[in-house]
Amino acid sequence: MRVIYLGDVVGTPGRLAVEAAMPLLRKKHKADLVVVNAENAANGTGLTPEQYKKLRDAGADGITLGDHCFKKQQIASMLNRADERVIRPLNLPPAAAGRGVMTLHANEGNGPALTVIVVLGRLFMPLPAADPFATVETALAELPQDRAVILEVHAEATSEKVALGWRFNGRVAAVVGTHTHVPTADHRILPAGVPGSHAGVPGTAYISDLGMSGPPDSVLGRRVDRVLKHMTTAMPSPFDVADGPALVSGVLLTIDDRSGRATRIDPIRQLVDNNTLKDA
């Protein structure tokens, strides 16, 4: 099973780039599934039902959200519907709308199953969240042992992401980080035999951050002048989404159908221009 997992979609430029790129990336990488974090799609903060539908129509099999999951309140009713393929972090309070786990099936529902779990980090994050380590332990205990699982960690602190990677090494197919919008160069298959790691054999792909899908000539997707005004004067300034061509960032995960473990992780970083992909 080949899974494309794309990082935080930022504003209209990011959404349009992802929508244009998905069919091209599917063909190029012979992908079975595409998962997209879209928590910044609505002008940089949140996701609307209309944007969700556009991403799904363009080819996203599943959509994840992070700390901005409820910034557009109209998405709450969609999050509560089990037939929709959109989830928010699992470790939010029990009364929060929506779910934090979804299962997708490759080949239009006829292929192998993939479960996606999203958790929020607790270091430097604004939303109150339960212990992500304990939350994932409970979720995994309720899933079939041979099920392929991707854990998305939406967190600010790299140390927290790395720790979750080691904690679930050998127990999930991949641990991928989101939220900080800058792609990291630490993608690899985690080794077995590391103290504190559960892996008897390797098979968990890891990356600290997938990066964003949005305009690269920006400050994390926002207009440079707006951010600089605030940072150099301390005066309020609207952090508008930047204009210009957008890139698409993420990874291609190759997962063994029988073991549910990853065999490869390859970075994706492509500019989208006139319905063609260019290396960024």
JSON list of C-alpha atoms in Angstrom, two decimals, residues 6-217:
[
{"chain": "A", "resi": 6, "resn": "LEU", "atom": "CA", "xyz": [0.41, 15.94, 2.94]},
{"chain": "A", "resi": 7, "resn": "GLY", "atom": "CA", "xyz": [1.17, 18.62, 5.51]},
{"chain": "A", "resi": 8, "resn": "ASP", "atom": "CA", "xyz": [-0.90, 21.59, 6.67]},
{"chain": "A", "resi": 9, "resn": "VAL", "atom": "CA", "xyz": [-2.85, 23.21, 3.83]},
{"chain": "A", "resi": 10, "resn": "VAL", "atom": "CA", "xyz": [-2.57, 27.00, 4.22]},
{"chain": "A", "resi": 11, "resn": "GLY", "atom": "CA", "xyz": [-5.28, 29.23, 2.77]},
{"chain": "A", "resi": 12, "resn": "THR", "atom": "CA", "xyz": [-6.64, 29.31, -0.77]},
{"chain": "A", "resi": 13, "resn": "PRO", "atom": "CA", "xyz": [-3.20, 29.06, -2.43]},
{"chain": "A", "resi": 14, "resn": "GLY", "atom": "CA", "xyz": [-2.43, 25.87, -0.52]},
{"chain": "A", "resi": 15, "resn": "ARG", "atom": "CA", "xyz": [-5.84, 24.35, -1.12]},
{"chain": "A", "resi": 16, "resn": "LEU", "atom": "CA", "xyz": [-5.78, 25.05, -4.85]},
{"chain": "A", "resi": 17, "resn": "ALA", "atom": "CA", "xyz": [-2.26, 23.64, -5.10]},
{"chain": "A", "resi": 18, "resn": "VAL", "atom": "CA", "xyz": [-3.24, 20.45, -3.28]},
{"chain": "A", "resi": 19, "resn": "GLU", "atom": "CA", "xyz": [-6.38, 20.05, -5.38]},
{"chain": "A", "resi": 20, "resn": "ALA", "atom": "CA", "xyz": [-4.33, 20.42, -8.57]},
{"chain": "A", "resi": 21, "resn": "ALA", "atom": "CA", "xyz": [-1.51, 18.21, -7.31]},
{"chain": "A", "resi": 22, "resn": "MET", "atom": "CA", "xyz": [-3.47, 15.25, -5.97]},
{"chain": "A", "resi": 23, "resn": "PRO", "atom": "CA", "xyz": [-4.31, 13.56, -9.27]},
{"chain": "A", "resi": 24, "resn": "LEU", "atom": "CA", "xyz": [-0.79, 14.22, -10.55]},
{"chain": "A", "resi": 25, "resn": "LEU", "atom": "CA", "xyz": [0.82, 12.86, -7.39]},
{"chain": "A", "resi": 26, "resn": "ARG", "atom": "CA", "xyz": [-1.44, 9.81, -7.39]},
{"chain": "A", "resi": 27, "resn": "LYS", "atom": "CA", "xyz": [-0.38, 8.98, -10.91]},
{"chain": "A", "resi": 28, "resn": "LYS", "atom": "CA", "xyz": [3.30, 9.74, -10.37]},
{"chain": "A", "resi": 29, "resn": "HIS", "atom": "CA", "xyz": [3.60, 7.68, -7.19]},
{"chain": "A", "resi": 30, "resn": "LYS", "atom": "CA", "xyz": [0.90, 5.08, -7.93]},
{"chain": "A", "resi": 31, "resn": "ALA", "atom": "CA", "xyz": [-0.68, 5.99, -4.60]},
{"chain": "A", "resi": 32, "resn": "ASP", "atom": "CA", "xyz": [-3.51, 3.97, -3.11]},
{"chain": "A", "resi": 33, "resn": "LEU", "atom": "CA", "xyz": [-4.57, 6.61, -0.57]},
{"chain": "A", "resi": 34, "resn": "VAL", "atom": "CA", "xyz": [-4.06, 10.33, 0.05]},
{"chain": "A", "resi": 35, "resn": "VAL", "atom": "CA", "xyz": [-4.42, 11.90, 3.50]},
{"chain": "A", "resi": 36, "resn": "VAL", "atom": "CA", "xyz": [-4.26, 15.69, 3.95]},
{"chain": "A", "resi": 37, "resn": "ASN", "atom": "CA", "xyz": [-4.02, 17.89, 7.02]},
{"chain": "A", "resi": 38, "resn": "ALA", "atom": "CA", "xyz": [-6.32, 20.83, 6.18]},
{"chain": "A", "resi": 39, "resn": "GLU", "atom": "CA", "xyz": [-6.64, 22.69, 9.46]},
{"chain": "A", "resi": 40, "resn": "ASN", "atom": "CA", "xyz": [-5.39, 25.96, 7.97]},
{"chain": "A", "resi": 41, "resn": "ALA", "atom": "CA", "xyz": [-7.37, 25.84, 4.73]},
{"chain": "A", "resi": 42, "resn": "ALA", "atom": "CA", "xyz": [-9.92, 28.52, 5.65]},
{"chain": "A", "resi": 43, "resn": "ASN", "atom": "CA", "xyz": [-7.90, 31.71, 5.10]},
{"chain": "A", "resi": 44, "resn": "GLY", "atom": "CA", "xyz": [-5.17, 30.27, 7.28]},
{"chain": "A", "resi": 45, "resn": "THR", "atom": "CA", "xyz": [-7.27, 29.08, 10.23]},
{"chain": "A", "resi": 46, "resn": "GLY", "atom": "CA", "xyz": [-9.78, 26.22, 10.30]},
{"chain": "A", "resi": 47, "resn": "LEU", "atom": "CA", "xyz": [-11.74, 24.34, 7.65]},
{"chain": "A", "resi": 48, "resn": "THR", "atom": "CA", "xyz": [-15.24, 24.89, 6.26]},
{"chain": "A", "resi": 49, "resn": "PRO", "atom": "CA", "xyz": [-17.56, 22.15, 4.98]},
{"chain": "A", "resi": 50, "resn": "GLU", "atom": "CA", "xyz": [-17.30, 23.60, 1.47]},
{"chain": "A", "resi": 51, "resn": "GLN", "atom": "CA", "xyz": [-13.51, 23.40, 1.51]},
{"chain": "A", "resi": 52, "resn": "TYR", "atom": "CA", "xyz": [-13.67, 19.89, 2.92]},
{"chain": "A", "resi": 53, "resn": "LYS", "atom": "CA", "xyz": [-15.90, 18.81, 0.02]},
{"chain": "A", "resi": 54, "resn": "LYS", "atom": "CA", "xyz": [-13.59, 20.41, -2.55]},
{"chain": "A", "resi": 55, "resn": "LEU", "atom": "CA", "xyz": [-10.58, 18.55, -1.16]},
{"chain": "A", "resi": 56, "resn": "ARG", "atom": "CA", "xyz": [-12.50, 15.28, -1.08]},
{"chain": "A", "resi": 57, "resn": "ASP", "atom": "CA", "xyz": [-13.75, 15.79, -4.64]},
{"chain": "A", "resi": 58, "resn": "ALA", "atom": "CA", "xyz": [-10.17, 16.46, -5.76]},
{"chain": "A", "resi": 59, "resn": "GLY", "atom": "CA", "xyz": [-9.03, 13.10, -4.40]},
{"chain": "A", "resi": 60, "resn": "ALA", "atom": "CA", "xyz": [-8.31, 13.32, -0.68]},
{"chain": "A", "resi": 61, "resn": "ASP", "atom": "CA", "xyz": [-9.36, 10.02, 0.91]},
{"chain": "A", "resi": 62, "resn": "GLY", "atom": "CA", "xyz": [-9.06, 11.40, 4.44]},
{"chain": "A", "resi": 63, "resn": "ILE", "atom": "CA", "xyz": [-8.63, 14.83, 6.02]},
{"chain": "A", "resi": 64, "resn": "THR", "atom": "CA", "xyz": [-7.15, 15.63, 9.43]},
{"chain": "A", "resi": 65, "resn": "LEU", "atom": "CA", "xyz": [-7.34, 18.69, 11.66]},
{"chain": "A", "resi": 66, "resn": "GLY", "atom": "CA", "xyz": [-5.26, 20.04, 14.55]},
{"chain": "A", "resi": 67, "resn": "ASP", "atom": "CA", "xyz": [-5.51, 22.80, 17.13]},
{"chain": "A", "resi": 68, "resn": "HIS", "atom": "CA", "xyz": [-7.63, 24.96, 14.79]},
{"chain": "A", "resi": 69, "resn": "CYS", "atom": "CA", "xyz": [-10.20, 22.20, 14.34]},
{"chain": "A", "resi": 70, "resn": "PHE", "atom": "CA", "xyz": [-13.13, 24.22, 15.71]},
{"chain": "A", "resi": 71, "resn": "LYS", "atom": "CA", "xyz": [-12.20, 27.69, 14.42]},
{"chain": "A", "resi": 72, "resn": "LYS", "atom": "CA", "xyz": [-14.95, 27.32, 11.79]},
{"chain": "A", "resi": 73, "resn": "GLN", "atom": "CA", "xyz": [-17.85, 26.15, 13.90]},
{"chain": "A", "resi": 74, "resn": "GLN", "atom": "CA", "xyz": [-19.89, 24.92, 10.94]},
{"chain": "A", "resi": 75, "resn": "ILE", "atom": "CA", "xyz": [-17.48, 21.99, 10.57]},
{"chain": "A", "resi": 76, "resn": "ALA", "atom": "CA", "xyz": [-18.60, 20.55, 13.93]},
{"chain": "A", "resi": 77, "resn": "SER", "atom": "CA", "xyz": [-21.70, 18.82, 12.56]},
{"chain": "A", "resi": 78, "resn": "MET", "atom": "CA", "xyz": [-19.65, 17.22, 9.79]},
{"chain": "A", "resi": 79, "resn": "LEU", "atom": "CA", "xyz": [-17.09, 16.00, 12.31]},
{"chain": "A", "resi": 80, "resn": "ASN", "atom": "CA", "xyz": [-19.88, 14.15, 14.14]},
{"chain": "A", "resi": 81, "resn": "ARG", "atom": "CA", "xyz": [-20.92, 12.17, 11.05]},
{"chain": "A", "resi": 82, "resn": "ALA", "atom": "CA", "xyz": [-19.26, 8.76, 10.86]},
{"chain": "A", "resi": 83, "resn": "ASP", "atom": "CA", "xyz": [-19.60, 8.64, 7.06]},
{"chain": "A", "resi": 84, "resn": "GLU", "atom": "CA", "xyz": [-17.41, 11.74, 6.61]},
{"chain": "A", "resi": 85, "resn": "ARG", "atom": "CA", "xyz": [-13.66, 11.25, 6.29]},
{"chain": "A", "resi": 86, "resn": "VAL", "atom": "CA", "xyz": [-12.46, 14.06, 8.54]},
{"chain": "A", "resi": 87, "resn": "ILE", "atom": "CA", "xyz": [-11.09, 13.80, 12.08]},
{"chain": "A", "resi": 88, "resn": "ARG", "atom": "CA", "xyz": [-9.85, 16.10, 14.83]},
{"chain": "A", "resi": 89, "resn": "PRO", "atom": "CA", "xyz": [-7.28, 15.27, 17.54]},
{"chain": "A", "resi": 90, "resn": "LEU", "atom": "CA", "xyz": [-8.30, 12.25, 19.60]},
{"chain": "A", "resi": 91, "resn": "ASN", "atom": "CA", "xyz": [-7.04, 13.56, 22.94]},
{"chain": "A", "resi": 92, "resn": "LEU", "atom": "CA", "xyz": [-9.44, 16.50, 23.20]},
{"chain": "A", "resi": 93, "resn": "PRO", "atom": "CA", "xyz": [-12.07, 16.46, 25.98]},
{"chain": "A", "resi": 94, "resn": "PRO", "atom": "CA", "xyz": [-14.75, 13.75, 25.55]},
{"chain": "A", "resi": 95, "resn": "ALA", "atom": "CA", "xyz": [-17.48, 16.36, 25.02]},
{"chain": "A", "resi": 96, "resn": "ALA", "atom": "CA", "xyz": [-15.71, 17.82, 21.96]},
{"chain": "A", "resi": 97, "resn": "ALA", "atom": "CA", "xyz": [-17.42, 17.30, 18.61]},
{"chain": "A", "resi": 98, "resn": "GLY", "atom": "CA", "xyz": [-16.05, 14.69, 16.25]},
{"chain": "A", "resi": 99, "resn": "ARG", "atom": "CA", "xyz": [-13.65, 11.74, 16.31]},
{"chain": "A", "resi": 100, "resn": "GLY", "atom": "CA", "xyz": [-9.91, 11.30, 16.37]},
{"chain": "A", "resi": 101, "resn": "VAL", "atom": "CA", "xyz": [-9.68, 8.00, 14.51]},
{"chain": "A", "resi": 102, "resn": "MET", "atom": "CA", "xyz": [-10.73, 7.01, 11.00]},
{"chain": "A", "resi": 103, "resn": "THR", "atom": "CA", "xyz": [-10.23, 3.90, 8.89]},
{"chain": "A", "resi": 104, "resn": "LEU", "atom": "CA", "xyz": [-9.74, 4.17, 5.15]},
{"chain": "A", "resi": 105, "resn": "HIS", "atom": "CA", "xyz": [-9.68, 1.40, 2.54]},
{"chain": "A", "resi": 106, "resn": "ALA", "atom": "CA", "xyz": [-7.49, 1.47, -0.55]},
{"chain": "A", "resi": 107, "resn": "ASN", "atom": "CA", "xyz": [-8.77, 0.79, -4.06]},
{"chain": "A", "resi": 108, "resn": "GLU", "atom": "CA", "xyz": [-12.11, 2.51, -3.55]},
{"chain": "A", "resi": 109, "resn": "GLY", "atom": "CA", "xyz": [-12.94, 0.46, -0.47]},
{"chain": "A", "resi": 110, "resn": "ASN", "atom": "CA", "xyz": [-11.84, -2.92, -1.79]},
{"chain": "A", "resi": 111, "resn": "GLY", "atom": "CA", "xyz": [-8.21, -2.82, -0.67]},
{"chain": "A", "resi": 112, "resn": "PRO", "atom": "CA", "xyz": [-6.34, -3.10, 2.63]},
{"chain": "A", "resi": 113, "resn": "ALA", "atom": "CA", "xyz": [-7.38, -0.99, 5.60]},
{"chain": "A", "resi": 114, "resn": "LEU", "atom": "CA", "xyz": [-5.45, 1.94, 7.00]},
{"chain": "A", "resi": 115, "resn": "THR", "atom": "CA", "xyz": [-6.34, 3.60, 10.30]},
{"chain": "A", "resi": 116, "resn": "VAL", "atom": "CA", "xyz": [-5.32, 7.22, 10.93]},
{"chain": "A", "resi": 117, "resn": "ILE", "atom": "CA", "xyz": [-5.06, 8.64, 14.46]},
{"chain": "A", "resi": 118, "resn": "VAL", "atom": "CA", "xyz": [-4.37, 12.30, 15.27]},
{"chain": "A", "resi": 119, "resn": "VAL", "atom": "CA", "xyz": [-3.24, 13.59, 18.66]},
{"chain": "A", "resi": 120, "resn": "LEU", "atom": "CA", "xyz": [-2.28, 17.04, 19.90]},
{"chain": "A", "resi": 121, "resn": "GLY", "atom": "CA", "xyz": [0.96, 17.67, 21.69]},
{"chain": "A", "resi": 122, "resn": "ARG", "atom": "CA", "xyz": [0.78, 19.32, 25.10]},
{"chain": "A", "resi": 123, "resn": "LEU", "atom": "CA", "xyz": [3.96, 21.42, 25.06]},
{"chain": "A", "resi": 124, "resn": "PHE", "atom": "CA", "xyz": [3.31, 25.06, 24.03]},
{"chain": "A", "resi": 125, "resn": "MET", "atom": "CA", "xyz": [-0.11, 24.17, 22.54]},
{"chain": "A", "resi": 126, "resn": "PRO", "atom": "CA", "xyz": [-3.22, 26.30, 23.25]},
{"chain": "A", "resi": 127, "resn": "LEU", "atom": "CA", "xyz": [-5.95, 23.65, 23.40]},
{"chain": "A", "resi": 128, "resn": "PRO", "atom": "CA", "xyz": [-6.36, 21.56, 26.57]},
{"chain": "A", "resi": 129, "resn": "ALA", "atom": "CA", "xyz": [-5.46, 17.99, 25.66]},
{"chain": "A", "resi": 130, "resn": "ALA", "atom": "CA", "xyz": [-5.08, 14.70, 27.48]},
{"chain": "A", "resi": 131, "resn": "ASP", "atom": "CA", "xyz": [-1.84, 12.71, 27.58]},
{"chain": "A", "resi": 132, "resn": "PRO", "atom": "CA", "xyz": [-1.14, 11.77, 23.92]},
{"chain": "A", "resi": 133, "resn": "PHE", "atom": "CA", "xyz": [0.91, 8.72, 24.94]},
{"chain": "A", "resi": 134, "resn": "ALA", "atom": "CA", "xyz": [-1.90, 7.20, 27.02]},
{"chain": "A", "resi": 135, "resn": "THR", "atom": "CA", "xyz": [-4.51, 8.20, 24.43]},
{"chain": "A", "resi": 136, "resn": "VAL", "atom": "CA", "xyz": [-2.72, 6.34, 21.64]},
{"chain": "A", "resi": 137, "resn": "GLU", "atom": "CA", "xyz": [-2.14, 3.30, 23.87]},
{"chain": "A", "resi": 138, "resn": "THR", "atom": "CA", "xyz": [-5.88, 3.04, 24.46]},
{"chain": "A", "resi": 139, "resn": "ALA", "atom": "CA", "xyz": [-6.71, 3.52, 20.77]},
{"chain": "A", "resi": 140, "resn": "LEU", "atom": "CA", "xyz": [-4.23, 0.86, 19.62]},
{"chain": "A", "resi": 141, "resn": "ALA", "atom": "CA", "xyz": [-5.59, -1.64, 22.13]},
{"chain": "A", "resi": 142, "resn": "GLU", "atom": "CA", "xyz": [-8.97, -1.40, 20.40]},
{"chain": "A", "resi": 143, "resn": "LEU", "atom": "CA", "xyz": [-7.63, -2.01, 16.88]},
{"chain": "A", "resi": 144, "resn": "PRO", "atom": "CA", "xyz": [-6.73, -5.31, 15.15]},
{"chain": "A", "resi": 145, "resn": "GLN", "atom": "CA", "xyz": [-3.09, -6.21, 15.76]},
{"chain": "A", "resi": 146, "resn": "ASP", "atom": "CA", "xyz": [-2.24, -6.47, 12.07]},
{"chain": "A", "resi": 147, "resn": "ARG", "atom": "CA", "xyz": [-3.93, -3.18, 11.09]},
{"chain": "A", "resi": 148, "resn": "ALA", "atom": "CA", "xyz": [-1.73, -0.57, 9.42]},
{"chain": "A", "resi": 149, "resn": "VAL", "atom": "CA", "xyz": [-1.88, 2.61, 11.51]},
{"chain": "A", "resi": 150, "resn": "ILE", "atom": "CA", "xyz": [-0.52, 6.10, 10.85]},
{"chain": "A", "resi": 151, "resn": "LEU", "atom": "CA", "xyz": [-0.19, 8.34, 13.88]},
{"chain": "A", "resi": 152, "resn": "GLU", "atom": "CA", "xyz": [-0.19, 12.07, 13.16]},
{"chain": "A", "resi": 153, "resn": "VAL", "atom": "CA", "xyz": [1.25, 14.18, 15.97]},
{"chain": "A", "resi": 154, "resn": "HIS", "atom": "CA", "xyz": [0.10, 17.79, 15.71]},
{"chain": "A", "resi": 155, "resn": "ALA", "atom": "CA", "xyz": [2.57, 19.47, 18.02]},
{"chain": "A", "resi": 156, "resn": "GLU", "atom": "CA", "xyz": [4.87, 22.44, 18.51]},
{"chain": "A", "resi": 157, "resn": "ALA", "atom": "CA", "xyz": [7.76, 20.73, 20.30]},
{"chain": "A", "resi": 158, "resn": "THR", "atom": "CA", "xyz": [9.99, 18.51, 18.20]},
{"chain": "A", "resi": 159, "resn": "SER", "atom": "CA", "xyz": [11.04, 16.61, 21.32]},
{"chain": "A", "resi": 160, "resn": "GLU", "atom": "CA", "xyz": [7.45, 15.56, 21.96]},
{"chain": "A", "resi": 161, "resn": "LYS", "atom": "CA", "xyz": [7.06, 14.33, 18.39]},
{"chain": "A", "resi": 162, "resn": "VAL", "atom": "CA", "xyz": [10.31, 12.37, 18.53]},
{"chain": "A", "resi": 163, "resn": "ALA", "atom": "CA", "xyz": [9.34, 10.81, 21.88]},
{"chain": "A", "resi": 164, "resn": "LEU", "atom": "CA", "xyz": [5.99, 9.67, 20.48]},
{"chain": "A", "resi": 165, "resn": "GLY", "atom": "CA", "xyz": [7.83, 8.19, 17.51]},
{"chain": "A", "resi": 166, "resn": "TRP", "atom": "CA", "xyz": [10.02, 6.07, 19.78]},
{"chain": "A", "resi": 167, "resn": "ARG", "atom": "CA", "xyz": [7.11, 5.14, 22.03]},
{"chain": "A", "resi": 168, "resn": "PHE", "atom": "CA", "xyz": [5.17, 3.61, 19.16]},
{"chain": "A", "resi": 169, "resn": "ASN", "atom": "CA", "xyz": [8.11, 2.36, 17.13]},
{"chain": "A", "resi": 170, "resn": "GLY", "atom": "CA", "xyz": [7.31, -1.10, 15.81]},
{"chain": "A", "resi": 171, "resn": "ARG", "atom": "CA", "xyz": [3.63, -0.72, 16.71]},
{"chain": "A", "resi": 172, "resn": "VAL", "atom": "CA", "xyz": [2.40, 1.60, 13.95]},
{"chain": "A", "resi": 173, "resn": "ALA", "atom": "CA", "xyz": [3.30, 2.00, 10.29]},
{"chain": "A", "resi": 174, "resn": "ALA", "atom": "CA", "xyz": [4.27, 5.65, 10.65]},
{"chain": "A", "resi": 175, "resn": "VAL", "atom": "CA", "xyz": [4.46, 8.61, 13.00]},
{"chain": "A", "resi": 176, "resn": "VAL", "atom": "CA", "xyz": [4.26, 11.92, 11.12]},
{"chain": "A", "resi": 177, "resn": "GLY", "atom": "CA", "xyz": [4.44, 15.39, 12.62]},
{"chain": "A", "resi": 178, "resn": "THR", "atom": "CA", "xyz": [2.43, 18.44, 11.59]},
{"chain": "A", "resi": 179, "resn": "HIS", "atom": "CA", "xyz": [1.77, 22.00, 12.83]},
{"chain": "A", "resi": 180, "resn": "THR", "atom": "CA", "xyz": [5.13, 23.79, 12.50]},
{"chain": "A", "resi": 181, "resn": "HIS", "atom": "CA", "xyz": [4.87, 24.15, 8.69]},
{"chain": "A", "resi": 182, "resn": "VAL", "atom": "CA", "xyz": [8.59, 23.58, 8.06]},
{"chain": "A", "resi": 183, "resn": "PRO", "atom": "CA", "xyz": [9.55, 20.21, 6.50]},
{"chain": "A", "resi": 184, "resn": "THR", "atom": "CA", "xyz": [12.23, 18.38, 8.47]},
{"chain": "A", "resi": 185, "resn": "ALA", "atom": "CA", "xyz": [15.04, 16.27, 7.04]},
{"chain": "A", "resi": 186, "resn": "ASP", "atom": "CA", "xyz": [14.82, 13.43, 9.59]},
{"chain": "A", "resi": 187, "resn": "HIS", "atom": "CA", "xyz": [12.59, 11.05, 7.61]},
{"chain": "A", "resi": 188, "resn": "ARG", "atom": "CA", "xyz": [13.63, 7.43, 8.12]},
{"chain": "A", "resi": 189, "resn": "ILE", "atom": "CA", "xyz": [12.52, 3.98, 9.22]},
{"chain": "A", "resi": 190, "resn": "LEU", "atom": "CA", "xyz": [13.20, 3.82, 12.96]},
{"chain": "A", "resi": 191, "resn": "PRO", "atom": "CA", "xyz": [15.55, 1.01, 14.01]},
{"chain": "A", "resi": 192, "resn": "ALA", "atom": "CA", "xyz": [14.83, -1.79, 16.47]},
{"chain": "A", "resi": 193, "resn": "GLY", "atom": "CA", "xyz": [16.65, -2.32, 19.74]},
{"chain": "A", "resi": 194, "resn": "VAL", "atom": "CA", "xyz": [16.68, 1.26, 21.04]},
{"chain": "A", "resi": 195, "resn": "PRO", "atom": "CA", "xyz": [16.08, 1.42, 24.85]},
{"chain": "A", "resi": 196, "resn": "GLY", "atom": "CA", "xyz": [12.51, 2.48, 25.52]},
{"chain": "A", "resi": 197, "resn": "SER", "atom": "CA", "xyz": [11.41, 1.55, 22.02]},
{"chain": "A", "resi": 198, "resn": "HIS", "atom": "CA", "xyz": [8.96, -1.32, 21.59]},
{"chain": "A", "resi": 199, "resn": "ALA", "atom": "CA", "xyz": [10.25, -2.43, 18.21]},
{"chain": "A", "resi": 200, "resn": "GLY", "atom": "CA", "xyz": [11.36, -6.03, 17.91]},
{"chain": "A", "resi": 201, "resn": "VAL", "atom": "CA", "xyz": [11.83, -5.44, 14.20]},
{"chain": "A", "resi": 202, "resn": "PRO", "atom": "CA", "xyz": [11.93, -2.12, 12.31]},
{"chain": "A", "resi": 203, "resn": "GLY", "atom": "CA", "xyz": [8.86, -0.98, 10.46]},
{"chain": "A", "resi": 204, "resn": "THR", "atom": "CA", "xyz": [7.81, 2.46, 11.68]},
{"chain": "A", "resi": 205, "resn": "ALA", "atom": "CA", "xyz": [8.43, 5.41, 9.36]},
{"chain": "A", "resi": 206, "resn": "TYR", "atom": "CA", "xyz": [9.07, 8.73, 11.07]},
{"chain": "A", "resi": 207, "resn": "ILE", "atom": "CA", "xyz": [9.31, 12.44, 10.23]},
{"chain": "A", "resi": 208, "resn": "SER", "atom": "CA", "xyz": [9.11, 15.34, 12.69]},
{"chain": "A", "resi": 209, "resn": "ASP", "atom": "CA", "xyz": [7.17, 17.63, 10.34]},
{"chain": "A", "resi": 210, "resn": "LEU", "atom": "CA", "xyz": [5.65, 17.15, 6.92]},
{"chain": "A", "resi": 211, "resn": "GLY", "atom": "CA", "xyz": [5.86, 20.86, 6.13]},
{"chain": "A", "resi": 212, "resn": "MET", "atom": "CA", "xyz": [3.02, 22.98, 4.79]},
{"chain": "A", "resi": 213, "resn": "SER", "atom": "CA", "xyz": [1.16, 22.99, 1.52]},
{"chain": "A", "resi": 214, "resn": "GLY", "atom": "CA", "xyz": [1.06, 26.70, 0.75]},
{"chain": "A", "resi": 215, "resn": "PRO", "atom": "CA", "xyz": [3.03, 29.69, -0.58]},
{"chain": "A", "resi": 216, "resn": "PRO", "atom": "CA", "xyz": [6.76, 29.29, 0.22]},
{"chain": "A", "resi": 217, "resn": "ASP", "atom": "CA", "xyz": [7.57, 33.02, -0.09]}
]
